[in-house]
Amino acid sequence: MAGNARHVLVIEDDAETAEQLVDCLRTGGYEVDLSVDGGDGLRRGLAGDYVVMTVDRMVPRIDGIEVIRRLREKGIVTPALILSALGEVDDRVRGLRAGGDDYLVKPFASQEIVARVDALARRSATLVKETMLRVGDLEIDLLARNVGRVVSRAMLLQHVWDLHFDPTTNVIDVYVGRVRRKIDIGQAYPLIHTIRGVGFCLRAPE
């Protein structure tokens, strides 16, 4: 989910095209990060801190379509504008079916790029509003659907890691500890509570 309403990721290996994209988007009021290959683009995209990403169809290391597909598999819903010299219907359909939200054929006009990114940014902002939940002073995505309910270690293993219960693993405690340090330390009250012998519960004081 995008964390910055004006932060765009550009995945483009052609230096001239990349310069054009970065310049026109910055002129349009966006903060831009540039990745020149699919591996770096995937790493940045997994952070989910972008309102929109533009993805070149053919980039080194990992194909642009594959980057989008992997991001979607990981639950990253940042709108993706695919840029490509390939304009055939089959190419556009493949990109959209992989999880792309829009498709623009090169060469393109700077004004059109900004207009399309603006449109996707509006869609992204709407999605954030629809999926954000609040628990006390914590704002979080749909991971908080079980607020107030006790979630067992077995449930967390199954739904987060797709593992069956293993009484010897401490992976849950390790990750809950990390989340606690990010959310609870230094706050007026804790939100993550350990229910001894059962699991964990996310709740705010009544």
Short mmCIF file of C-alpha atoms in Angstrom, two decimals:
data_model
loop_
_atom_site.label_atom_id
_atom_site.label_comp_id
_atom_site.label_asym_id
_atom_site.label_seq_id
_atom_site.Cartn_x
_atom_site.Cartn_y
_atom_site.Cartn_z
CA MET A 1 0.00 0.00 0.00
CA ALA A 2 1.29 3.38 -0.87
CA GLY A 3 2.64 5.28 2.08
CA ASN A 4 3.36 8.65 0.43
CA ALA A 5 0.71 10.39 -1.66
CA ARG A 6 3.34 11.93 -3.99
CA HIS A 7 6.00 9.18 -4.10
CA VAL A 8 6.42 7.33 -7.41
CA LEU A 9 8.69 4.41 -8.33
CA VAL A 10 10.06 4.41 -11.89
CA ILE A 11 11.50 1.10 -13.15
CA GLU A 12 13.30 1.93 -16.40
CA ASP A 13 16.72 0.94 -17.78
CA ASP A 14 16.91 3.23 -20.81
CA ALA A 15 18.81 6.33 -19.64
CA GLU A 16 17.05 8.79 -21.97
CA THR A 17 13.56 7.50 -21.15
CA ALA A 18 14.35 7.38 -17.44
CA GLU A 19 15.51 11.00 -17.49
CA GLN A 20 12.34 12.05 -19.29
CA LEU A 21 10.14 10.18 -16.81
CA VAL A 22 11.89 11.52 -13.73
CA ASP A 23 11.90 15.10 -15.04
CA CYS A 24 8.24 15.21 -16.06
CA LEU A 25 7.02 13.52 -12.88
CA ARG A 26 9.06 15.82 -10.65
CA THR A 27 7.72 18.79 -12.60
CA GLY A 28 4.27 17.35 -11.93
CA GLY A 29 4.93 17.52 -8.19
CA TYR A 30 6.00 13.93 -7.49
CA GLU A 31 8.94 12.59 -5.53
CA VAL A 32 10.58 9.94 -7.73
CA ASP A 33 12.78 6.90 -7.04
CA LEU A 34 14.48 5.30 -10.05
CA SER A 35 15.35 1.61 -10.46
CA VAL A 36 17.31 0.61 -13.55
CA ASP A 37 16.62 -3.13 -13.34
CA GLY A 38 13.80 -5.42 -12.28
CA GLY A 39 15.59 -6.83 -9.25
CA ASP A 40 16.02 -3.44 -7.62
CA GLY A 41 12.53 -2.41 -8.71
CA LEU A 42 11.05 -5.48 -7.04
CA ARG A 43 12.97 -4.80 -3.82
CA ARG A 44 11.79 -1.20 -3.69
CA GLY A 45 8.24 -2.10 -4.69
CA LEU A 46 7.95 -4.65 -1.89
CA ALA A 47 8.30 -1.80 0.59
CA GLY A 48 4.86 -0.69 -0.60
CA ASP A 49 5.73 2.97 -0.01
CA TYR A 50 4.64 4.32 -3.40
CA VAL A 51 1.41 5.81 -4.65
CA VAL A 52 2.12 4.64 -8.24
CA MET A 53 4.87 2.82 -10.09
CA THR A 54 5.77 3.00 -13.78
CA VAL A 55 7.26 -0.25 -15.07
CA ASP A 56 9.15 -0.73 -18.32
CA ARG A 57 8.12 -3.94 -20.03
CA MET A 58 11.70 -5.00 -20.81
CA VAL A 59 14.21 -4.38 -18.00
CA PRO A 60 17.32 -6.39 -16.98
CA ARG A 61 17.39 -9.16 -14.38
CA ILE A 62 13.61 -9.50 -13.91
CA ASP A 63 11.11 -8.72 -16.67
CA GLY A 64 8.76 -5.84 -15.83
CA ILE A 65 5.67 -8.03 -16.12
CA GLU A 66 7.24 -10.54 -13.75
CA VAL A 67 8.03 -7.74 -11.28
CA ILE A 68 4.36 -6.78 -11.19
CA ARG A 69 3.23 -10.40 -10.91
CA ARG A 70 5.52 -11.02 -7.91
CA LEU A 71 4.41 -7.82 -6.20
CA ARG A 72 0.77 -8.81 -6.58
CA GLU A 73 1.53 -12.27 -5.17
CA LYS A 74 2.96 -10.55 -2.08
CA GLY A 75 -0.16 -8.43 -1.65
CA ILE A 76 1.35 -5.16 -2.93
CA VAL A 77 -1.48 -3.29 -4.67
CA THR A 78 0.39 -0.13 -5.72
CA PRO A 79 -1.11 0.85 -9.12
CA ALA A 80 1.26 0.01 -11.98
CA LEU A 81 1.54 1.84 -15.29
CA ILE A 82 3.30 -0.40 -17.82
CA LEU A 83 5.46 1.35 -20.43
CA SER A 84 6.47 -0.60 -23.51
CA ALA A 85 7.47 -0.37 -27.15
CA LEU A 86 5.29 -3.44 -27.63
CA GLY A 87 1.82 -2.21 -28.51
CA GLU A 88 0.07 -5.31 -29.78
CA VAL A 89 -3.19 -6.30 -28.14
CA ASP A 90 -1.71 -9.55 -26.80
CA ASP A 91 1.12 -7.63 -25.10
CA ARG A 92 -1.29 -5.19 -23.46
CA VAL A 93 -3.57 -7.99 -22.31
CA ARG A 94 -0.66 -9.94 -20.81
CA GLY A 95 0.50 -6.90 -18.86
CA LEU A 96 -2.94 -6.12 -17.50
CA ARG A 97 -3.61 -9.75 -16.57
CA ALA A 98 -0.32 -9.85 -14.64
CA GLY A 99 -1.63 -7.09 -12.41
CA GLY A 100 -0.89 -3.91 -14.36
CA ASP A 101 -3.44 -1.11 -14.05
CA ASP A 102 -2.68 0.83 -17.23
CA TYR A 103 -0.54 0.38 -20.35
CA LEU A 104 1.15 3.09 -22.41
CA VAL A 105 3.08 2.50 -25.63
CA LYS A 106 6.39 4.28 -26.26
CA PRO A 107 7.11 6.94 -27.37
CA PHE A 108 4.79 8.95 -25.17
CA ALA A 109 4.10 12.60 -24.39
CA SER A 110 5.20 13.92 -21.00
CA GLN A 111 1.77 15.44 -20.37
CA GLU A 112 0.09 12.07 -20.90
CA ILE A 113 2.44 10.29 -18.47
CA VAL A 114 1.67 12.83 -15.74
CA ALA A 115 -2.08 12.66 -16.46
CA ARG A 116 -2.09 8.86 -16.25
CA VAL A 117 -0.02 8.82 -13.05
CA ASP A 118 -2.40 11.42 -11.57
CA ALA A 119 -5.36 9.19 -12.40
CA LEU A 120 -3.73 6.12 -10.83
CA ALA A 121 -2.70 8.16 -7.78
CA ARG A 122 -6.34 9.13 -7.21
CA ARG A 123 -7.31 5.46 -7.42
CA SER A 124 -4.54 4.57 -4.97
CA ALA A 125 -5.68 7.21 -2.48
CA THR A 126 -9.24 5.87 -2.63
CA LEU A 127 -7.98 2.33 -1.99
CA VAL A 128 -6.02 3.48 1.07
CA LYS A 129 -9.10 5.15 2.55
CA GLU A 130 -11.19 2.03 2.02
CA THR A 131 -8.72 -0.40 3.58
CA MET A 132 -7.24 1.51 6.52
CA LEU A 133 -8.32 0.69 10.06
CA ARG A 134 -7.56 2.47 13.35
CA VAL A 135 -6.92 0.92 16.77
CA GLY A 136 -6.33 3.64 19.35
CA ASP A 137 -3.60 5.85 17.90
CA LEU A 138 -2.39 3.11 15.52
CA GLU A 139 -3.36 3.28 11.84
CA ILE A 140 -2.93 0.01 9.99
CA ASP A 141 -4.08 -1.84 6.90
CA LEU A 142 -6.53 -4.79 6.88
CA LEU A 143 -4.13 -6.88 9.00
CA ALA A 144 -6.10 -5.50 11.97
CA ARG A 145 -9.37 -7.21 11.06
CA ASN A 146 -9.10 -9.38 14.21
CA VAL A 147 -8.85 -6.44 16.62
CA GLY A 148 -10.08 -7.50 20.05
CA ARG A 149 -9.90 -11.22 19.22
CA VAL A 150 -7.28 -13.66 20.47
CA VAL A 151 -5.21 -15.04 17.59
CA SER A 152 -3.36 -18.28 18.32
CA ARG A 153 0.19 -19.08 17.27
CA ALA A 154 -1.15 -21.87 15.05
CA MET A 155 -3.40 -19.39 13.24
CA LEU A 156 -0.52 -16.99 12.65
CA LEU A 157 1.73 -19.76 11.35
CA GLN A 158 -0.93 -20.98 8.96
CA HIS A 159 -2.17 -17.64 7.61
CA VAL A 160 1.11 -15.71 7.50
CA TRP A 161 3.67 -18.41 6.70
CA ASP A 162 1.38 -21.18 5.42
CA LEU A 163 2.87 -23.58 7.97
CA HIS A 164 1.22 -26.17 10.19
CA PHE A 165 1.71 -25.83 13.92
CA ASP A 166 5.23 -26.63 15.09
CA PRO A 167 5.57 -26.41 18.89
CA THR A 168 9.36 -26.06 18.63
CA THR A 169 9.44 -22.95 16.43
CA ASN A 170 9.92 -19.49 17.92
CA VAL A 171 9.29 -17.63 14.66
CA ILE A 172 6.04 -16.15 16.01
CA ASP A 173 7.69 -14.75 19.13
CA VAL A 174 10.55 -13.29 17.10
CA TYR A 175 8.26 -11.43 14.70
CA VAL A 176 5.78 -10.34 17.36
CA GLY A 177 8.74 -8.96 19.29
CA ARG A 178 9.82 -6.95 16.24
CA VAL A 179 6.31 -5.61 15.69
CA ARG A 180 6.04 -4.68 19.38
CA ARG A 181 9.25 -2.65 19.15
CA LYS A 182 7.84 -0.72 16.20
CA ILE A 183 4.36 -0.16 17.63
CA ASP A 184 4.39 -0.22 21.42
CA ILE A 185 7.76 1.04 22.68
CA GLY A 186 7.56 4.66 23.75
CA GLN A 187 3.78 4.80 23.50
CA ALA A 188 1.32 5.68 26.28
CA TYR A 189 -0.16 2.16 26.28
CA PRO A 190 0.54 -1.18 24.56
CA LEU A 191 -1.69 -2.44 21.76
CA ILE A 192 -0.27 -5.96 21.37
CA HIS A 193 -1.07 -8.25 24.31
CA THR A 194 0.16 -11.78 25.00
CA ILE A 195 -2.54 -14.19 26.13
CA ARG A 196 -0.55 -16.79 28.05
CA GLY A 197 -0.84 -20.29 26.62
CA VAL A 198 -3.13 -19.12 23.79
CA GLY A 199 -1.69 -16.44 21.52
CA PHE A 200 -1.93 -12.69 21.01
CA CYS A 201 -4.54 -9.98 20.92
CA LEU A 202 -4.52 -6.50 19.33
CA ARG A 203 -6.64 -4.08 21.37
CA ALA A 204 -6.70 -0.52 22.68
CA PRO A 205 -7.73 0.46 26.23
CA GLU A 206 -11.45 0.95 26.67
#
